[in-house]
Tab-separated table of C-alpha atoms in Angstrom:
chain	number	residue	atom	x	y	z
D	1017	MET	CA	33.405	-0.296	54.056
D	1018	PRO	CA	30.476	1.983	55.075
D	1019	SER	CA	29.024	1.671	58.529
D	1020	ALA	CA	25.801	-0.157	59.313
D	1021	LYS	CA	24.064	3.164	59.981
D	1022	VAL	CA	24.996	4.523	56.544
D	1023	ILE	CA	23.779	1.344	54.816
D	1024	LYS	CA	20.530	1.386	56.826
D	1025	ASN	CA	19.886	4.998	55.834
D	1026	ARG	CA	20.471	4.107	52.194
D	1027	ILE	CA	18.061	1.176	52.440
D	1028	THR	CA	15.417	3.547	53.812
D	1029	SER	CA	16.091	5.988	50.960
D	1030	VAL	CA	15.753	3.264	48.307
D	1031	LYS	CA	12.491	2.052	49.858
D	1032	ASN	CA	11.072	5.589	49.774
D	1033	THR	CA	12.122	5.992	46.144
D	1034	LYS	CA	10.508	2.639	45.305
D	1035	LYS	CA	7.233	3.884	46.790
D	1036	ILE	CA	7.375	6.900	44.443
D	1037	THR	CA	8.164	4.852	41.326
D	1038	ASN	CA	5.431	2.376	42.177
D	1039	ALA	CA	2.924	5.226	42.605
D	1040	MET	CA	4.014	6.732	39.269
D	1041	TYR	CA	3.478	3.332	37.617
D	1042	LEU	CA	-0.076	3.110	38.955
D	1043	ILE	CA	-0.870	6.716	37.975
D	1044	ALA	CA	0.431	6.177	34.422
D	1045	SER	CA	-1.631	3.007	34.104
D	1046	THR	CA	-4.800	4.794	35.236
D	1047	LYS	CA	-4.220	7.750	32.894
D	1048	MET	CA	-3.652	5.464	29.921
D	1049	ARG	CA	-6.861	3.491	30.511
D	1050	LYS	CA	-8.872	6.703	30.902
D	1051	ALA	CA	-7.473	8.203	27.670
D	1052	LYS	CA	-8.232	5.022	25.730
D	1053	LEU	CA	-11.821	5.011	26.967
D	1054	GLU	CA	-12.302	8.658	25.942
D	1055	LEU	CA	-10.871	7.972	22.475
D	1056	ASP	CA	-13.069	4.897	22.024
D	1057	ALA	CA	-16.110	6.971	22.987
D	1058	ALA	CA	-15.310	9.633	20.355
D	1059	ARG	CA	-14.104	7.305	17.591
D	1060	PRO	CA	-17.556	6.496	16.066
D	1061	TYR	CA	-18.059	10.166	15.132
D	1062	PHE	CA	-14.767	10.327	13.249
D	1063	ASP	CA	-15.408	6.954	11.607
D	1064	ILE	CA	-18.674	8.356	10.249
D	1065	ALA	CA	-16.866	11.453	8.924
D	1066	GLU	CA	-14.370	9.229	7.112
D	1067	ARG	CA	-17.213	7.093	5.746
D	1068	GLU	CA	-18.983	10.148	4.363
D	1069	ILE	CA	-15.837	11.386	2.633
D	1070	LYS	CA	-15.512	8.002	0.961
D	1071	ARG	CA	-19.185	8.103	0.038
D	1072	ILE	CA	-18.683	11.448	-1.713
D	1073	PHE	CA	-15.801	10.136	-3.822
D	1074	GLU	CA	-17.702	6.985	-4.686
D	1075	THR	CA	-20.699	9.037	-5.775
D	1076	LYS	CA	-18.796	11.922	-7.415
D	1077	SER	CA	-15.461	10.639	-8.671
D	1078	ASP	CA	-14.569	13.985	-10.291
D	1079	VAL	CA	-15.061	16.129	-7.181
D	1080	LYS	CA	-12.309	18.687	-6.566
D	1081	SER	CA	-11.080	20.025	-3.243
D	1082	MET	CA	-8.090	22.018	-2.037
D	1083	TYR	CA	-7.605	19.423	0.691
D	1084	PHE	CA	-6.930	16.628	-1.805
D	1085	TYR	CA	-4.256	16.040	-4.389
D	1086	PRO	CA	-5.545	16.541	-7.946
D	1087	GLU	CA	-5.809	13.393	-10.012
D	1088	THR	CA	-3.168	14.773	-12.382
D	1089	GLY	CA	-0.577	17.520	-12.316
D	1090	ARG	CA	0.716	17.112	-8.789
D	1091	LYS	CA	3.440	19.506	-7.734
D	1092	PRO	CA	6.100	18.593	-5.183
D	1093	ALA	CA	5.759	20.400	-1.881
D	1094	GLU	CA	8.217	23.190	-1.105
D	1095	ARG	CA	6.903	24.564	2.212
D	1096	TYR	CA	6.245	22.189	5.072
D	1097	ALA	CA	4.518	22.434	8.422
D	1098	TYR	CA	5.460	19.881	11.075
D	1099	LEU	CA	3.435	19.147	14.186
D	1100	VAL	CA	5.777	17.455	16.658
D	1101	ILE	CA	4.078	15.835	19.659
D	1102	THR	CA	6.301	15.304	22.708
D	1103	ALA	CA	5.631	15.062	26.444
D	1104	ASP	CA	5.689	17.747	29.103
D	1105	LYS	CA	7.825	15.609	31.422
D	1106	GLY	CA	10.635	13.089	31.318
D	1107	LEU	CA	10.985	9.814	33.239
D	1108	ALA	CA	9.506	7.968	30.257
D	1109	GLY	CA	12.495	6.087	28.917
D	1110	ALA	CA	13.406	6.924	25.327
D	1111	TYR	CA	9.922	8.218	24.438
D	1112	ASN	CA	10.864	11.880	23.944
D	1113	HIS	CA	14.324	11.115	22.603
D	1114	ASN	CA	13.001	8.983	19.733
D	1115	ILE	CA	10.500	11.645	18.656
D	1116	ILE	CA	13.177	14.358	18.729
D	1117	LEU	CA	15.490	12.194	16.610
D	1118	ALA	CA	12.757	11.772	13.975
D	1119	ALA	CA	12.000	15.516	14.031
D	1120	ASP	CA	15.679	16.439	13.648
D	1121	GLU	CA	15.970	14.085	10.691
D	1122	GLU	CA	12.985	15.738	9.005
D	1123	MET	CA	14.468	19.194	9.681
D	1124	ARG	CA	17.652	18.168	7.877
D	1125	ARG	CA	15.704	16.900	4.865
D	1126	HIS	CA	13.507	19.973	4.425
D	1127	LYS	CA	14.778	23.510	4.877
D	1128	ASN	CA	11.590	25.560	4.396
D	1129	VAL	CA	9.767	24.387	7.506
D	1130	LYS	CA	7.264	25.800	9.983
D	1131	LEU	CA	7.438	24.026	13.314
D	1132	TYR	CA	4.502	23.496	15.672
D	1133	VAL	CA	5.293	21.758	18.946
D	1134	VAL	CA	3.150	20.007	21.526
D	1135	GLY	CA	4.902	19.383	24.838
D	1136	GLU	CA	7.413	21.218	26.998
D	1137	TYR	CA	10.166	18.700	26.285
D	1138	GLY	CA	10.107	19.429	22.561
D	1139	ARG	CA	9.885	23.177	23.125
D	1140	GLN	CA	12.966	23.141	25.340
D	1141	HIS	CA	14.896	21.025	22.841
D	1142	PHE	CA	14.263	23.268	19.845
D	1143	LYS	CA	14.801	26.401	21.928
D	1144	ARG	CA	18.135	25.047	23.166
D	1145	HIS	CA	19.240	24.356	19.573
D	1146	LYS	CA	17.949	27.758	18.409
D	1147	ILE	CA	15.416	26.251	15.997
D	1148	PRO	CA	12.518	28.707	15.507
D	1149	ILE	CA	9.089	27.482	16.596
D	1150	GLU	CA	5.963	28.874	14.969
D	1151	LYS	CA	3.623	27.911	17.814
D	1152	THR	CA	3.811	25.936	21.052
D	1153	PHE	CA	0.741	24.322	22.580
D	1154	ILE	CA	0.965	24.399	26.363
D	1155	TYR	CA	-0.458	21.608	28.576
D	1156	THR	CA	-1.884	19.754	25.585
D	1157	ALA	CA	0.398	16.718	25.919
D	1158	GLN	CA	-0.704	15.927	29.474
D	1159	ASN	CA	-4.392	16.611	28.834
D	1160	PRO	CA	-5.393	15.658	25.266
D	1161	THR	CA	-8.955	16.723	24.532
D	1162	PHE	CA	-10.934	17.189	21.354
D	1163	ARG	CA	-11.189	20.920	22.051
D	1164	ARG	CA	-7.409	21.233	22.053
D	1165	ALA	CA	-7.186	19.073	18.932
D	1166	ARG	CA	-9.668	21.353	17.156
D	1167	GLU	CA	-7.620	24.436	18.112
D	1168	ILE	CA	-4.503	22.887	16.585
D	1169	ALA	CA	-6.433	21.738	13.516
D	1170	ASN	CA	-7.916	25.204	12.941
D	1171	LEU	CA	-4.479	26.811	13.080
D	1172	LEU	CA	-2.897	24.301	10.692
D	1173	LEU	CA	-5.859	24.459	8.302
D	1174	MET	CA	-5.667	28.252	8.231
D	1175	GLU	CA	-1.991	28.084	7.262
D	1176	TYR	CA	-2.844	25.565	4.565
D	1177	ARG	CA	-5.815	27.505	3.183
D	1178	LEU	CA	-3.778	30.730	3.041
D	1179	GLY	CA	-1.138	28.933	1.003
D	1180	ASN	CA	1.593	29.443	3.598
D	1181	VAL	CA	2.404	25.719	3.554
D	1182	ASP	CA	2.099	23.093	0.837
D	1183	GLU	CA	2.137	20.026	3.062
D	1184	ILE	CA	1.416	19.305	6.714
D	1185	ARG	CA	3.067	16.404	8.493
D	1186	ILE	CA	2.733	15.078	12.007
D	1187	ILE	CA	5.410	13.337	14.107
D	1188	TYR	CA	4.254	11.341	17.105
D	1189	SER	CA	4.638	8.023	18.895
D	1190	ASN	CA	2.035	5.398	18.084
D	1191	LEU	CA	1.258	2.690	20.641
D	1192	LYS	CA	1.276	-0.546	18.648
D	1193	SER	CA	0.753	-2.847	21.636
D	1194	SER	CA	1.092	-2.872	25.399
D	1195	VAL	CA	4.831	-3.485	25.065
D	1196	ASP	CA	5.728	-1.794	21.800
D	1197	SER	CA	5.429	1.684	20.296
D	1198	GLU	CA	6.948	3.353	17.257
D	1199	VAL	CA	7.585	6.895	16.091
D	1200	VAL	CA	5.650	7.674	12.920
D	1201	VAL	CA	5.905	10.559	10.473
D	1202	GLU	CA	2.593	10.888	8.628
D	1203	LYS	CA	1.338	13.304	6.012
D	1204	LEU	CA	-1.769	15.042	7.289
D	1205	LEU	CA	-2.585	17.333	4.332
D	1206	PRO	CA	-3.197	17.228	1.461
D	1207	PHE	CA	-5.034	13.913	1.395
D	1208	ASP	CA	-4.705	11.372	-1.357
D	1209	ARG	CA	-8.121	10.654	-2.793
D	1210	ALA	CA	-7.065	7.040	-3.357
D	1211	ASP	CA	-7.243	6.618	0.429
D	1212	PHE	CA	-10.923	7.581	0.398
D	1213	GLY	CA	-12.265	6.359	-2.921
D	1214	GLY	CA	-11.425	5.079	-6.334
D	1215	ARG	CA	-12.628	1.534	-5.700
D	1216	PRO	CA	-15.458	-0.093	-7.631
D	1217	LYS	CA	-18.751	0.045	-5.779
D	1218	ALA	CA	-18.863	-3.745	-5.624
D	1219	GLU	CA	-15.750	-3.623	-3.437
D	1220	SER	CA	-16.924	-0.745	-1.276
D	1221	ARG	CA	-17.222	-1.206	2.460
D	1222	PHE	CA	-20.502	0.724	2.258
D	1223	ASN	CA	-22.210	-2.364	0.854
D	1224	HIS	CA	-22.174	-3.536	4.481
D	1225	ASP	CA	-23.470	-0.223	5.810
D	1226	PRO	CA	-27.056	-0.774	7.057
D	1227	LEU	CA	-27.848	2.871	6.306
D	1228	ASP	CA	-26.753	2.516	2.678
D	1229	LYS	CA	-29.721	1.278	0.595
D	1230	GLY	CA	-27.915	1.685	-2.717
D	1231	GLU	CA	-29.627	4.926	-3.691
D	1232	ASP	CA	-27.873	7.787	-5.451
D	1233	TYR	CA	-27.052	10.752	-3.248
D	1234	GLU	CA	-27.442	14.441	-3.882
D	1235	PHE	CA	-25.179	16.961	-2.164
D	1236	TYR	CA	-26.335	20.485	-1.410
D	1237	PRO	CA	-25.190	23.018	-2.398
D	1238	SER	CA	-22.464	20.887	-4.031
D	1239	ALA	CA	-20.295	17.866	-3.333
D	1240	GLU	CA	-17.262	20.167	-3.027
D	1241	SER	CA	-18.956	22.285	-0.353
D	1242	VAL	CA	-20.036	19.245	1.637
D	1243	LEU	CA	-16.545	17.778	1.395
D	1244	ASP	CA	-14.883	21.024	2.494
D	1245	SER	CA	-17.208	21.220	5.502
D	1246	ILE	CA	-16.436	17.648	6.595
D	1247	VAL	CA	-12.645	17.786	6.264
D	1248	PRO	CA	-11.972	20.166	9.221
D	1249	SER	CA	-13.834	17.870	11.604
D	1250	TYR	CA	-12.034	14.873	10.165
D	1251	VAL	CA	-8.636	16.570	10.584
D	1252	ALA	CA	-9.493	17.519	14.176
D	1253	GLY	CA	-10.481	13.932	14.871
D	1254	TYR	CA	-7.278	12.672	13.297
D	1255	LEU	CA	-5.213	15.001	15.480
D	1256	TYR	CA	-7.182	14.021	18.564
D	1257	GLY	CA	-6.397	10.381	17.858
D	1258	ALA	CA	-2.699	11.232	17.412
D	1259	LEU	CA	-2.650	13.194	20.691
D	1260	VAL	CA	-4.264	10.344	22.593
D	1261	ASP	CA	-2.008	7.748	20.950
D	1262	SER	CA	1.005	9.853	21.946
D	1263	PHE	CA	-0.307	10.249	25.480
D	1264	CYS	CA	-0.918	6.498	25.806
D	1265	SER	CA	2.516	5.774	24.365
D	1266	GLU	CA	4.073	8.176	26.879
D	1267	GLN	CA	2.254	6.568	29.803
D	1268	ASN	CA	3.194	3.103	28.550
D	1269	ALA	CA	6.848	4.162	28.304
D	1270	ARG	CA	6.644	5.633	31.803
D	1271	MET	CA	5.112	2.424	33.122
D	1272	ALA	CA	7.981	0.453	31.576
D	1273	ALA	CA	10.540	2.860	33.041
D	1274	MET	CA	8.957	2.744	36.502
D	1275	SER	CA	8.672	-1.045	36.360
D	1276	SER	CA	12.372	-1.227	35.513
D	1277	ALA	CA	13.115	1.202	38.342
D	1278	ASN	CA	11.143	-0.992	40.765
D	1279	ASP	CA	13.069	-4.072	39.655
D	1280	ASN	CA	16.375	-2.228	40.067
D	1281	ALA	CA	15.276	-1.044	43.510
D	1282	GLU	CA	14.477	-4.621	44.522
D	1283	ASN	CA	17.909	-5.791	43.347
D	1284	LEU	CA	19.604	-2.884	45.105
D	1285	LEU	CA	17.707	-3.582	48.333
D	1286	GLY	CA	18.825	-7.191	48.167
D	1287	GLU	CA	22.450	-6.174	47.734
D	1288	LEU	CA	22.240	-3.562	50.501
D	1289	SER	CA	20.590	-6.059	52.856
D	1290	MET	CA	23.401	-8.546	52.268
D	1291	GLU	CA	26.001	-5.816	52.815
D	1292	TYR	CA	24.190	-4.637	55.955
D	1293	ASN	CA	24.107	-8.183	57.316
D	1294	ARG	CA	27.815	-8.613	56.596
D	1295	VAL	CA	28.675	-5.346	58.348
D	1296	ARG	CA	26.402	-6.209	61.246
D	1297	GLN	CA	27.868	-9.697	61.512
D	1298	ALA	CA	31.376	-8.262	61.385
D	1299	ALA	CA	30.471	-5.821	64.169
D	1300	ILE	CA	29.019	-8.634	66.298
D	1301	THR	CA	32.088	-10.797	65.641
D	1302	GLN	CA	34.304	-7.864	66.609
D	1303	GLU	CA	32.389	-7.369	69.847
D	1304	ILE	CA	32.587	-11.081	70.698
D	1305	THR	CA	36.309	-11.070	69.956
D	1306	GLU	CA	36.831	-8.042	72.165
D	1307	VAL	CA	34.784	-9.578	75.013
D	1308	ALA	CA	36.675	-12.864	74.710
D	1309	ALA	CA	40.018	-11.061	74.643
D	1310	GLY	CA	39.019	-8.999	77.698
D	1311	ALA	CA	37.894	-12.094	79.578
D	1312	LYS	CA	41.141	-13.852	78.715
D	1313	ALA	CA	43.183	-10.859	79.860
D	1314	GLN	CA	41.266	-10.730	83.157
D	1315	LYS	CA	41.835	-14.443	83.685
D	1316	LYS	CA	45.572	-14.051	83.134
D	1317	LYS	CA	45.632	-11.065	85.487
D	1318	ARG	CA	43.948	-13.064	88.238
D	1319	GLN	CA	46.400	-15.939	87.710
D	1320	ARG	CA	49.392	-13.611	88.068
D	1321	GLU	CA	47.921	-12.057	91.212
D	1322	ALA	CA	47.375	-15.563	92.690
D	1323	GLU	CA	50.985	-16.550	91.917
D	1324	ILE	CA	52.339	-13.406	93.631
D	1325	LYS	CA	50.385	-14.160	96.811
């Protein structure tokens, strides 16, 4: 059984660790709230971009764009680009592990792949398994901004426009609720025009748009040019949302991990306190026993001395 001093030192160590995990919980909570507020502030702009794309397809149903699947004659993709969003740090439960599992599964399904990685954790994983990475984005995972999202979008769009890839997919963790998140694999490009149009005007959401008076629209110099100028901003906004969702999911996972660590620390402190009290009580009992035995021995000694006299 360890000594009381050893147990007391361990109790002090656990308390210090609990202070760190509690601070990490509070920091993660603050970061998540801040990121959500920034995303909510930027969301109206991207909602308008999506609305305008839908408006173009509702006005010009035959519009063509390299960013959208043709209505007929689709060809299966052969060359893929994957954007994998991980964290820069651990201590977030299974957050990084689940994303890596999904990425590895996609790598097994498609051989001709270009890999783009956000986050140091993902970079280290693919480097350790000797999987070539086309581009790594440093410090983006811990500081998602629209500027960084636009840089990533410009690079991916360039690869797509040059014909180096046929399809772009994104793998990230989406925060469904305050207690639940899921890893999603979504196709970023090309878009399916059915997601932006193809519905009768009577069913259009634009009937509720106060700016939409029902007039016909003209696009200059053409609907295709307007559409091609909107898509890059829309893609950047989409990526920004994915980066923030991933960041919030990471912080939520870290909060859960730190909360679990705090609970474990409380349980461990309780067990150590009981063990410390037992050791302390045993030491006190031992001292009392020794004092009583000494007193008894002295009493017997005095009795023998009295008998001799």
